[in-house]
Amino acid sequence: MARQQVDLALAFVQSQPGAAATILEQQPLEQVADFLSNVPHTYGATALEKILPQYSARLCKILQPNIAAALLSEMNVSLVAAIMRHCPGELSSQLLDLLPEKTRLACWLLLTYSEDAVGAWMTANISTLPDDCKVADALARVSAEHGMVNYAATLVVDRDRHLKGLVQLPALMRAPPTAAVTAVMDKLLDSLSARTALGAAANHPLWVDRDSIPVTNRNQQLVGLLRHVDLRRGLAQTSTSIDKTDGTDPITGIYETYGKSLLALFDTVTDLTRTRTGRGN
């Protein structure tokens, strides 16, 4: 029975992470920490991504550092940075040291910007092509980094990281191998400053026909890409506080069906933890 409860709860977390986050936020921190410590990190991170950063930071304080870091390493870097902003300085430094190097460096960059700025929510780990490369080289780079299946387009920069354009995979594949990338790219000079306030960025006319906008620093060098989904997430998380619900949420059907199983899992996990540590009696 316990195994069935666990399977049902994990299925709920995976399929309805927002509803799972609602349930988790209303449980005692210690109980939620037990849950996150005893389920696969990918599942825990799925729910944690929907939990407000200030609550996640409180969880990180009581989780074992290696477990907290494992969960964070599965998450979007912008969300990791948002959580770090709510952690005490010593804990933030400890967790950053435990993250994979690429994640750690990207997170550190985001933390240099204020929470309500574009730079705090951009995707810092983006692939680029140099403007002096040929089509054959560009295709080789794309294949090595992305694989052709998942690749759509990438930004082109000069050697000083100034934005030059955007090149699409179909255009690369149709072009002669010896052609310059600049000959097949679309010029793309518009960008957002990393220090632009999220509210101002939301009104930028570029969103009319784009779902992401390049982000540059004060020297007009490319530092990231702001996706519209991350813009919305940033606006929501910088203006939202944790609300306690009264059980009349409109997702009642799924909540009632799976939510109680998730709560039952807390009891199962707690019992298992106590059995392992001898705290039960």
PDB file of C-alpha atoms in Angstrom:
ATOM      1  CA  MET A   1       0.000   0.000   0.000  1.00  0.00           C
ATOM      2  CA  ALA A   2       2.827   2.351   0.875  1.00  0.00           C
ATOM      3  CA  ARG A   3       4.423   1.751  -2.542  1.00  0.00           C
ATOM      4  CA  GLN A   4       1.133   2.592  -4.256  1.00  0.00           C
ATOM      5  CA  GLN A   5       0.848   5.813  -2.257  1.00  0.00           C
ATOM      6  CA  VAL A   6       4.371   6.802  -3.249  1.00  0.00           C
ATOM      7  CA  ASP A   7       3.753   6.053  -6.950  1.00  0.00           C
ATOM      8  CA  LEU A   8       0.478   7.982  -6.938  1.00  0.00           C
ATOM      9  CA  ALA A   9       2.054  10.954  -5.190  1.00  0.00           C
ATOM     10  CA  LEU A  10       5.008  11.071  -7.588  1.00  0.00           C
ATOM     11  CA  ALA A  11       2.645  10.878 -10.564  1.00  0.00           C
ATOM     12  CA  PHE A  12       0.738  13.807  -9.102  1.00  0.00           C
ATOM     13  CA  VAL A  13       3.913  15.853  -8.582  1.00  0.00           C
ATOM     14  CA  GLN A  14       5.025  15.191 -12.152  1.00  0.00           C
ATOM     15  CA  SER A  15       1.672  15.929 -13.801  1.00  0.00           C
ATOM     16  CA  GLN A  16       0.454  18.743 -11.528  1.00  0.00           C
ATOM     17  CA  PRO A  17       3.534  20.454 -10.036  1.00  0.00           C
ATOM     18  CA  GLY A  18       1.648  23.682  -9.303  1.00  0.00           C
ATOM     19  CA  ALA A  19      -1.009  21.882  -7.285  1.00  0.00           C
ATOM     20  CA  ALA A  20       1.697  19.849  -5.525  1.00  0.00           C
ATOM     21  CA  ALA A  21       3.465  23.084  -4.600  1.00  0.00           C
ATOM     22  CA  THR A  22       0.219  24.409  -3.094  1.00  0.00           C
ATOM     23  CA  ILE A  23       0.002  21.325  -0.885  1.00  0.00           C
ATOM     24  CA  LEU A  24       3.675  21.409   0.089  1.00  0.00           C
ATOM     25  CA  GLU A  25       3.625  25.068   1.092  1.00  0.00           C
ATOM     26  CA  GLN A  26       0.914  24.365   3.641  1.00  0.00           C
ATOM     27  CA  GLN A  27       2.722  21.534   5.423  1.00  0.00           C
ATOM     28  CA  PRO A  28       5.271  21.830   8.263  1.00  0.00           C
ATOM     29  CA  LEU A  29       8.735  22.581   6.891  1.00  0.00           C
ATOM     30  CA  GLU A  30      10.267  19.516   8.535  1.00  0.00           C
ATOM     31  CA  GLN A  31       7.700  17.249   6.906  1.00  0.00           C
ATOM     32  CA  VAL A  32       8.279  18.751   3.478  1.00  0.00           C
ATOM     33  CA  ALA A  33      12.047  18.408   3.972  1.00  0.00           C
ATOM     34  CA  ASP A  34      11.543  14.697   4.734  1.00  0.00           C
ATOM     35  CA  PHE A  35       9.523  14.358   1.546  1.00  0.00           C
ATOM     36  CA  LEU A  36      12.133  16.104  -0.628  1.00  0.00           C
ATOM     37  CA  SER A  37      14.926  14.083   0.957  1.00  0.00           C
ATOM     38  CA  ASN A  38      13.299  10.755   0.170  1.00  0.00           C
ATOM     39  CA  VAL A  39      11.981  11.137  -3.382  1.00  0.00           C
ATOM     40  CA  PRO A  40      14.073  11.266  -6.583  1.00  0.00           C
ATOM     41  CA  HIS A  41      15.600  14.717  -6.989  1.00  0.00           C
ATOM     42  CA  THR A  42      13.995  15.223 -10.401  1.00  0.00           C
ATOM     43  CA  TYR A  43      10.537  14.899  -8.846  1.00  0.00           C
ATOM     44  CA  GLY A  44      11.387  17.088  -5.884  1.00  0.00           C
ATOM     45  CA  ALA A  45      12.827  19.773  -8.140  1.00  0.00           C
ATOM     46  CA  THR A  46       9.701  19.709 -10.328  1.00  0.00           C
ATOM     47  CA  ALA A  47       7.583  20.716  -7.330  1.00  0.00           C
ATOM     48  CA  LEU A  48      10.210  23.059  -5.904  1.00  0.00           C
ATOM     49  CA  GLU A  49      10.243  25.050  -9.142  1.00  0.00           C
ATOM     50  CA  LYS A  50       6.610  26.007  -8.497  1.00  0.00           C
ATOM     51  CA  ILE A  51       7.125  26.893  -4.832  1.00  0.00           C
ATOM     52  CA  LEU A  52       7.784  30.538  -4.020  1.00  0.00           C
ATOM     53  CA  PRO A  53      11.498  31.348  -3.543  1.00  0.00           C
ATOM     54  CA  GLN A  54      11.146  32.574   0.040  1.00  0.00           C
ATOM     55  CA  TYR A  55       9.567  29.264   1.078  1.00  0.00           C
ATOM     56  CA  SER A  56      12.172  27.250  -0.849  1.00  0.00           C
ATOM     57  CA  ALA A  57      14.927  29.187   0.931  1.00  0.00           C
ATOM     58  CA  ARG A  58      13.438  28.228   4.303  1.00  0.00           C
ATOM     59  CA  LEU A  59      13.488  24.605   3.169  1.00  0.00           C
ATOM     60  CA  CYS A  60      17.132  24.882   2.133  1.00  0.00           C
ATOM     61  CA  LYS A  61      17.981  25.968   5.683  1.00  0.00           C
ATOM     62  CA  ILE A  62      16.841  22.632   7.128  1.00  0.00           C
ATOM     63  CA  LEU A  63      17.693  20.279   4.255  1.00  0.00           C
ATOM     64  CA  GLN A  64      21.091  18.617   4.205  1.00  0.00           C
ATOM     65  CA  PRO A  65      23.274  20.907   2.027  1.00  0.00           C
ATOM     66  CA  ASN A  66      24.082  18.144  -0.452  1.00  0.00           C
ATOM     67  CA  ILE A  67      20.383  17.342  -0.890  1.00  0.00           C
ATOM     68  CA  ALA A  68      19.443  21.004  -1.289  1.00  0.00           C
ATOM     69  CA  ALA A  69      22.193  21.437  -3.891  1.00  0.00           C
ATOM     70  CA  ALA A  70      21.082  18.295  -5.755  1.00  0.00           C
ATOM     71  CA  LEU A  71      17.544  19.650  -5.978  1.00  0.00           C
ATOM     72  CA  LEU A  72      18.715  23.101  -7.081  1.00  0.00           C
ATOM     73  CA  SER A  73      20.975  21.638  -9.761  1.00  0.00           C
ATOM     74  CA  GLU A  74      17.868  20.200 -11.481  1.00  0.00           C
ATOM     75  CA  MET A  75      16.180  23.612 -11.660  1.00  0.00           C
ATOM     76  CA  ASN A  76      16.215  26.608 -13.979  1.00  0.00           C
ATOM     77  CA  VAL A  77      19.195  28.793 -13.036  1.00  0.00           C
ATOM     78  CA  SER A  78      17.078  31.939 -12.739  1.00  0.00           C
ATOM     79  CA  LEU A  79      14.939  30.210 -10.107  1.00  0.00           C
ATOM     80  CA  VAL A  80      18.030  29.006  -8.267  1.00  0.00           C
ATOM     81  CA  ALA A  81      19.257  32.598  -8.105  1.00  0.00           C
ATOM     82  CA  ALA A  82      15.856  33.756  -6.849  1.00  0.00           C
ATOM     83  CA  ILE A  83      16.021  31.199  -4.020  1.00  0.00           C
ATOM     84  CA  MET A  84      19.599  32.183  -3.170  1.00  0.00           C
ATOM     85  CA  ARG A  85      18.491  35.773  -2.662  1.00  0.00           C
ATOM     86  CA  HIS A  86      16.340  34.622   0.255  1.00  0.00           C
ATOM     87  CA  CYS A  87      19.057  32.458   1.846  1.00  0.00           C
ATOM     88  CA  PRO A  88      21.488  33.747   4.487  1.00  0.00           C
ATOM     89  CA  GLY A  89      24.833  34.670   2.966  1.00  0.00           C
ATOM     90  CA  GLU A  90      26.725  31.759   4.517  1.00  0.00           C
ATOM     91  CA  LEU A  91      24.183  29.207   3.306  1.00  0.00           C
ATOM     92  CA  SER A  92      24.042  30.756  -0.148  1.00  0.00           C
ATOM     93  CA  SER A  93      27.827  30.488  -0.488  1.00  0.00           C
ATOM     94  CA  GLN A  94      27.791  26.892   0.761  1.00  0.00           C
ATOM     95  CA  LEU A  95      25.112  25.831  -1.705  1.00  0.00           C
ATOM     96  CA  LEU A  96      26.756  27.639  -4.614  1.00  0.00           C
ATOM     97  CA  ASP A  97      29.983  25.730  -3.939  1.00  0.00           C
ATOM     98  CA  LEU A  98      28.076  22.439  -4.191  1.00  0.00           C
ATOM     99  CA  LEU A  99      26.425  23.228  -7.549  1.00  0.00           C
ATOM    100  CA  PRO A 100      27.918  22.081 -10.876  1.00  0.00           C
ATOM    101  CA  GLU A 101      30.435  24.642 -12.121  1.00  0.00           C
ATOM    102  CA  LYS A 102      28.379  25.772 -15.114  1.00  0.00           C
ATOM    103  CA  THR A 103      25.299  26.293 -12.948  1.00  0.00           C
ATOM    104  CA  ARG A 104      27.324  28.013 -10.232  1.00  0.00           C
ATOM    105  CA  LEU A 105      28.881  30.544 -12.601  1.00  0.00           C
ATOM    106  CA  ALA A 106      25.560  31.325 -14.302  1.00  0.00           C
ATOM    107  CA  CYS A 107      23.858  31.716 -10.922  1.00  0.00           C
ATOM    108  CA  TRP A 108      26.610  34.012  -9.663  1.00  0.00           C
ATOM    109  CA  LEU A 109      26.104  36.239 -12.717  1.00  0.00           C
ATOM    110  CA  LEU A 110      22.361  36.502 -12.105  1.00  0.00           C
ATOM    111  CA  LEU A 111      22.938  37.375  -8.456  1.00  0.00           C
ATOM    112  CA  THR A 112      24.892  40.467  -9.472  1.00  0.00           C
ATOM    113  CA  TYR A 113      21.619  42.021 -10.678  1.00  0.00           C
ATOM    114  CA  SER A 114      18.767  43.271  -8.535  1.00  0.00           C
ATOM    115  CA  GLU A 115      15.839  40.878  -8.194  1.00  0.00           C
ATOM    116  CA  ASP A 116      13.465  43.016 -10.263  1.00  0.00           C
ATOM    117  CA  ALA A 117      15.919  43.487 -13.152  1.00  0.00           C
ATOM    118  CA  VAL A 118      16.007  41.615 -16.467  1.00  0.00           C
ATOM    119  CA  GLY A 119      19.476  40.264 -15.700  1.00  0.00           C
ATOM    120  CA  ALA A 120      18.198  38.339 -12.673  1.00  0.00           C
ATOM    121  CA  TRP A 121      15.796  36.315 -14.830  1.00  0.00           C
ATOM    122  CA  MET A 122      17.628  35.860 -18.106  1.00  0.00           C
ATOM    123  CA  THR A 123      19.088  32.574 -19.321  1.00  0.00           C
ATOM    124  CA  ALA A 124      22.825  33.078 -19.037  1.00  0.00           C
ATOM    125  CA  ASN A 125      23.947  29.736 -20.491  1.00  0.00           C
ATOM    126  CA  ILE A 126      23.267  30.379 -24.168  1.00  0.00           C
ATOM    127  CA  SER A 127      25.093  29.161 -27.239  1.00  0.00           C
ATOM    128  CA  THR A 128      26.485  31.629 -29.763  1.00  0.00           C
ATOM    129  CA  LEU A 129      28.335  31.546 -33.063  1.00  0.00           C
ATOM    130  CA  PRO A 130      31.228  33.880 -33.956  1.00  0.00           C
ATOM    131  CA  ASP A 131      30.570  36.164 -36.889  1.00  0.00           C
ATOM    132  CA  ASP A 132      33.811  35.148 -38.604  1.00  0.00           C
ATOM    133  CA  CYS A 133      32.989  31.439 -38.945  1.00  0.00           C
ATOM    134  CA  LYS A 134      31.868  29.596 -42.048  1.00  0.00           C
ATOM    135  CA  VAL A 135      28.619  27.655 -42.483  1.00  0.00           C
ATOM    136  CA  ALA A 136      30.365  24.253 -42.262  1.00  0.00           C
ATOM    137  CA  ASP A 137      31.975  25.217 -38.948  1.00  0.00           C
ATOM    138  CA  ALA A 138      28.680  26.605 -37.660  1.00  0.00           C
ATOM    139  CA  LEU A 139      26.873  23.349 -38.439  1.00  0.00           C
ATOM    140  CA  ALA A 140      29.589  21.354 -36.703  1.00  0.00           C
ATOM    141  CA  ARG A 141      29.316  23.547 -33.588  1.00  0.00           C
ATOM    142  CA  VAL A 142      25.535  23.272 -33.567  1.00  0.00           C
ATOM    143  CA  SER A 143      25.644  19.489 -33.891  1.00  0.00           C
ATOM    144  CA  ALA A 144      28.224  19.162 -31.108  1.00  0.00           C
ATOM    145  CA  GLU A 145      26.345  21.409 -28.670  1.00  0.00           C
ATOM    146  CA  HIS A 146      22.688  20.731 -29.416  1.00  0.00           C
ATOM    147  CA  GLY A 147      22.175  17.947 -31.875  1.00  0.00           C
ATOM    148  CA  MET A 148      20.203  18.973 -34.922  1.00  0.00           C
ATOM    149  CA  VAL A 149      16.861  17.729 -33.609  1.00  0.00           C
ATOM    150  CA  ASN A 150      16.527  20.238 -30.777  1.00  0.00           C
ATOM    151  CA  TYR A 151      18.212  23.153 -32.476  1.00  0.00           C
ATOM    152  CA  ALA A 152      16.208  25.993 -34.006  1.00  0.00           C
ATOM    153  CA  ALA A 153      18.347  29.124 -34.073  1.00  0.00           C
ATOM    154  CA  THR A 154      21.302  30.728 -32.362  1.00  0.00           C
ATOM    155  CA  LEU A 155      22.712  34.204 -31.889  1.00  0.00           C
ATOM    156  CA  VAL A 156      25.749  35.469 -33.757  1.00  0.00           C
ATOM    157  CA  VAL A 157      28.283  37.753 -32.023  1.00  0.00           C
ATOM    158  CA  ASP A 158      31.630  39.282 -32.876  1.00  0.00           C
ATOM    159  CA  ARG A 159      34.790  38.498 -30.953  1.00  0.00           C
ATOM    160  CA  ASP A 160      33.976  41.246 -28.455  1.00  0.00           C
ATOM    161  CA  ARG A 161      30.579  39.585 -27.814  1.00  0.00           C
ATOM    162  CA  HIS A 162      28.586  42.358 -29.491  1.00  0.00           C
ATOM    163  CA  LEU A 163      25.308  41.075 -30.949  1.00  0.00           C
ATOM    164  CA  LYS A 164      25.256  40.817 -34.725  1.00  0.00           C
ATOM    165  CA  GLY A 165      22.347  38.621 -35.699  1.00  0.00           C
ATOM    166  CA  LEU A 166      20.368  35.392 -35.509  1.00  0.00           C
ATOM    167  CA  VAL A 167      20.875  32.385 -37.751  1.00  0.00           C
ATOM    168  CA  GLN A 168      18.258  29.699 -38.388  1.00  0.00           C
ATOM    169  CA  LEU A 169      19.123  26.032 -38.922  1.00  0.00           C
ATOM    170  CA  PRO A 170      17.274  25.747 -42.275  1.00  0.00           C
ATOM    171  CA  ALA A 171      19.257  28.709 -43.611  1.00  0.00           C
ATOM    172  CA  LEU A 172      22.526  27.100 -42.523  1.00  0.00           C
ATOM    173  CA  MET A 173      21.651  23.771 -44.096  1.00  0.00           C
ATOM    174  CA  ARG A 174      20.725  25.376 -47.427  1.00  0.00           C
ATOM    175  CA  ALA A 175      23.849  27.556 -47.612  1.00  0.00           C
ATOM    176  CA  PRO A 176      27.160  26.537 -49.234  1.00  0.00           C
ATOM    177  CA  PRO A 177      29.601  25.139 -46.616  1.00  0.00           C
ATOM    178  CA  THR A 178      32.164  27.817 -47.401  1.00  0.00           C
ATOM    179  CA  ALA A 179      29.717  30.733 -47.071  1.00  0.00           C
ATOM    180  CA  ALA A 180      30.114  33.125 -44.161  1.00  0.00           C
ATOM    181  CA  VAL A 181      27.577  32.867 -41.353  1.00  0.00           C
ATOM    182  CA  THR A 182      26.939  36.581 -41.673  1.00  0.00           C
ATOM    183  CA  ALA A 183      25.709  35.995 -45.217  1.00  0.00           C
ATOM    184  CA  VAL A 184      22.858  33.773 -44.037  1.00  0.00           C
ATOM    185  CA  MET A 185      21.983  35.319 -40.682  1.00  0.00           C
ATOM    186  CA  ASP A 186      19.166  37.746 -39.959  1.00  0.00           C
ATOM    187  CA  LYS A 187      20.468  41.014 -38.577  1.00  0.00           C
ATOM    188  CA  LEU A 188      19.351  41.385 -34.976  1.00  0.00           C
ATOM    189  CA  LEU A 189      20.555  44.471 -33.163  1.00  0.00           C
ATOM    190  CA  ASP A 190      17.676  45.114 -30.755  1.00  0.00           C
ATOM    191  CA  SER A 191      18.180  43.936 -27.191  1.00  0.00           C
ATOM    192  CA  LEU A 192      17.272  44.619 -23.573  1.00  0.00           C
ATOM    193  CA  SER A 193      19.691  45.996 -21.018  1.00  0.00           C
ATOM    194  CA  ALA A 194      20.319  43.547 -18.190  1.00  0.00           C
ATOM    195  CA  ARG A 195      19.526  46.335 -15.737  1.00  0.00           C
ATOM    196  CA  THR A 196      16.116  47.139 -17.223  1.00  0.00           C
ATOM    197  CA  ALA A 197      13.282  46.746 -14.714  1.00  0.00           C
ATOM    198  CA  LEU A 198      11.022  43.770 -15.409  1.00  0.00           C
ATOM    199  CA  GLY A 199       7.953  46.016 -15.519  1.00  0.00           C
ATOM    200  CA  ALA A 200       9.506  48.156 -18.238  1.00  0.00           C
ATOM    201  CA  ALA A 201      10.722  45.087 -20.139  1.00  0.00           C
ATOM    202  CA  ALA A 202       7.193  43.682 -20.189  1.00  0.00           C
ATOM    203  CA  ASN A 203       6.076  46.616 -22.333  1.00  0.00           C
ATOM    204  CA  HIS A 204       8.850  46.273 -24.903  1.00  0.00           C
ATOM    205  CA  PRO A 205       7.466  46.195 -28.487  1.00  0.00           C
ATOM    206  CA  LEU A 206       9.776  43.301 -29.424  1.00  0.00           C
ATOM    207  CA  TRP A 207       7.445  40.879 -27.612  1.00  0.00           C
ATOM    208  CA  VAL A 208       4.871  41.337 -30.376  1.00  0.00           C
ATOM    209  CA  ASP A 209       6.649  38.832 -32.617  1.00  0.00           C
ATOM    210  CA  ARG A 210       9.253  37.189 -30.349  1.00  0.00           C
ATOM    211  CA  ASP A 211       9.195  34.837 -27.390  1.00  0.00           C
ATOM    212  CA  SER A 212      12.740  35.736 -26.305  1.00  0.00           C
ATOM    213  CA  ILE A 213      14.938  38.834 -26.474  1.00  0.00           C
ATOM    214  CA  PRO A 214      18.765  39.085 -26.257  1.00  0.00           C
ATOM    215  CA  VAL A 215      20.130  40.767 -23.127  1.00  0.00           C
ATOM    216  CA  THR A 216      23.231  42.968 -23.118  1.00  0.00           C
ATOM    217  CA  ASN A 217      25.361  44.654 -20.457  1.00  0.00           C
ATOM    218  CA  ARG A 218      26.340  48.295 -20.242  1.00  0.00           C
ATOM    219  CA  ASN A 219      29.061  47.709 -22.857  1.00  0.00           C
ATOM    220  CA  GLN A 220      26.480  46.306 -25.310  1.00  0.00           C
ATOM    221  CA  GLN A 221      27.956  42.817 -24.934  1.00  0.00           C
ATOM    222  CA  LEU A 222      25.630  39.817 -25.049  1.00  0.00           C
ATOM    223  CA  VAL A 223      25.164  38.295 -21.586  1.00  0.00           C
ATOM    224  CA  GLY A 224      21.987  36.238 -21.954  1.00  0.00           C
ATOM    225  CA  LEU A 225      18.514  35.760 -23.330  1.00  0.00           C
ATOM    226  CA  LEU A 226      15.230  36.697 -21.652  1.00  0.00           C
ATOM    227  CA  ARG A 227      12.385  34.310 -22.427  1.00  0.00           C
ATOM    228  CA  HIS A 228       8.860  35.658 -22.102  1.00  0.00           C
ATOM    229  CA  VAL A 229       7.992  32.762 -19.798  1.00  0.00           C
ATOM    230  CA  ASP A 230      10.812  33.811 -17.457  1.00  0.00           C
ATOM    231  CA  LEU A 231       9.718  37.437 -17.639  1.00  0.00           C
ATOM    232  CA  ARG A 232       6.238  36.396 -16.480  1.00  0.00           C
ATOM    233  CA  ARG A 233       7.695  34.192 -13.770  1.00  0.00           C
ATOM    234  CA  GLY A 234       9.888  37.020 -12.528  1.00  0.00           C
ATOM    235  CA  LEU A 235       7.002  39.477 -12.407  1.00  0.00           C
ATOM    236  CA  ALA A 236       4.897  36.962 -10.489  1.00  0.00           C
ATOM    237  CA  GLN A 237       7.564  35.963  -8.006  1.00  0.00           C
ATOM    238  CA  THR A 238       8.693  39.486  -7.208  1.00  0.00           C
ATOM    239  CA  SER A 239       5.146  40.567  -6.407  1.00  0.00           C
ATOM    240  CA  THR A 240       3.610  37.451  -4.821  1.00  0.00           C
ATOM    241  CA  SER A 241       3.618  36.277  -1.230  1.00  0.00           C
ATOM    242  CA  ILE A 242       2.750  32.826   0.076  1.00  0.00           C
ATOM    243  CA  ASP A 243      -1.009  32.534   0.432  1.00  0.00           C
ATOM    244  CA  LYS A 244      -2.836  30.070   2.617  1.00  0.00           C
ATOM    245  CA  THR A 245      -5.791  28.562   0.799  1.00  0.00           C
ATOM    246  CA  ASP A 246      -9.069  27.585   2.407  1.00  0.00           C
ATOM    247  CA  GLY A 247      -9.565  24.344   0.489  1.00  0.00           C
ATOM    248  CA  THR A 248     -11.919  25.887  -2.098  1.00  0.00           C
ATOM    249  CA  ASP A 249      -9.368  25.991  -4.914  1.00  0.00           C
ATOM    250  CA  PRO A 250     -10.894  25.515  -8.400  1.00  0.00           C
ATOM    251  CA  ILE A 251      -8.640  22.519  -9.058  1.00  0.00           C
ATOM    252  CA  THR A 252     -10.711  20.604  -6.496  1.00  0.00           C
ATOM    253  CA  GLY A 253     -11.113  17.473  -8.634  1.00  0.00           C
ATOM    254  CA  ILE A 254      -7.428  16.652  -9.029  1.00  0.00           C
ATOM    255  CA  TYR A 255      -6.574  18.086  -5.625  1.00  0.00           C
ATOM    256  CA  GLU A 256      -9.053  15.806  -3.884  1.00  0.00           C
ATOM    257  CA  THR A 257      -8.070  12.754  -5.922  1.00  0.00           C
ATOM    258  CA  TYR A 258      -4.295  13.049  -5.655  1.00  0.00           C
ATOM    259  CA  GLY A 259      -3.696  15.598  -2.927  1.00  0.00           C
ATOM    260  CA  LYS A 260      -4.719  13.294  -0.111  1.00  0.00           C
ATOM    261  CA  SER A 261      -2.383  10.634  -1.454  1.00  0.00           C
ATOM    262  CA  LEU A 262       0.411  13.167  -1.402  1.00  0.00           C
ATOM    263  CA  LEU A 263      -0.394  13.974   2.211  1.00  0.00           C
ATOM    264  CA  ALA A 264      -0.436  10.260   2.960  1.00  0.00           C
ATOM    265  CA  LEU A 265       3.020  10.033   1.450  1.00  0.00           C
ATOM    266  CA  PHE A 266       4.283  12.480   4.073  1.00  0.00           C
ATOM    267  CA  ASP A 267       3.242  10.000   6.750  1.00  0.00           C
ATOM    268  CA  THR A 268       4.868   7.139   4.846  1.00  0.00           C
ATOM    269  CA  VAL A 269       8.115   9.039   4.380  1.00  0.00           C
ATOM    270  CA  THR A 270       8.163  10.170   8.015  1.00  0.00           C
ATOM    271  CA  ASP A 271       7.682   6.590   9.207  1.00  0.00           C
ATOM    272  CA  LEU A 272      10.449   5.346   6.925  1.00  0.00           C
ATOM    273  CA  THR A 273      12.804   8.069   8.110  1.00  0.00           C
ATOM    274  CA  ARG A 274      12.113   7.329  11.754  1.00  0.00           C
ATOM    275  CA  THR A 275      12.634   3.604  11.176  1.00  0.00           C
ATOM    276  CA  ARG A 276      16.021   4.211   9.576  1.00  0.00           C
ATOM    277  CA  THR A 277      17.219   6.564  12.307  1.00  0.00           C
ATOM    278  CA  GLY A 278      15.633   4.789  15.261  1.00  0.00           C
ATOM    279  CA  ARG A 279      13.574   7.818  16.195  1.00  0.00           C
ATOM    280  CA  GLY A 280      10.250   5.977  16.117  1.00  0.00           C
ATOM    281  CA  ASN A 281      10.264   4.710  19.712  1.00  0.00           C
TER     282      ASN A 281
END
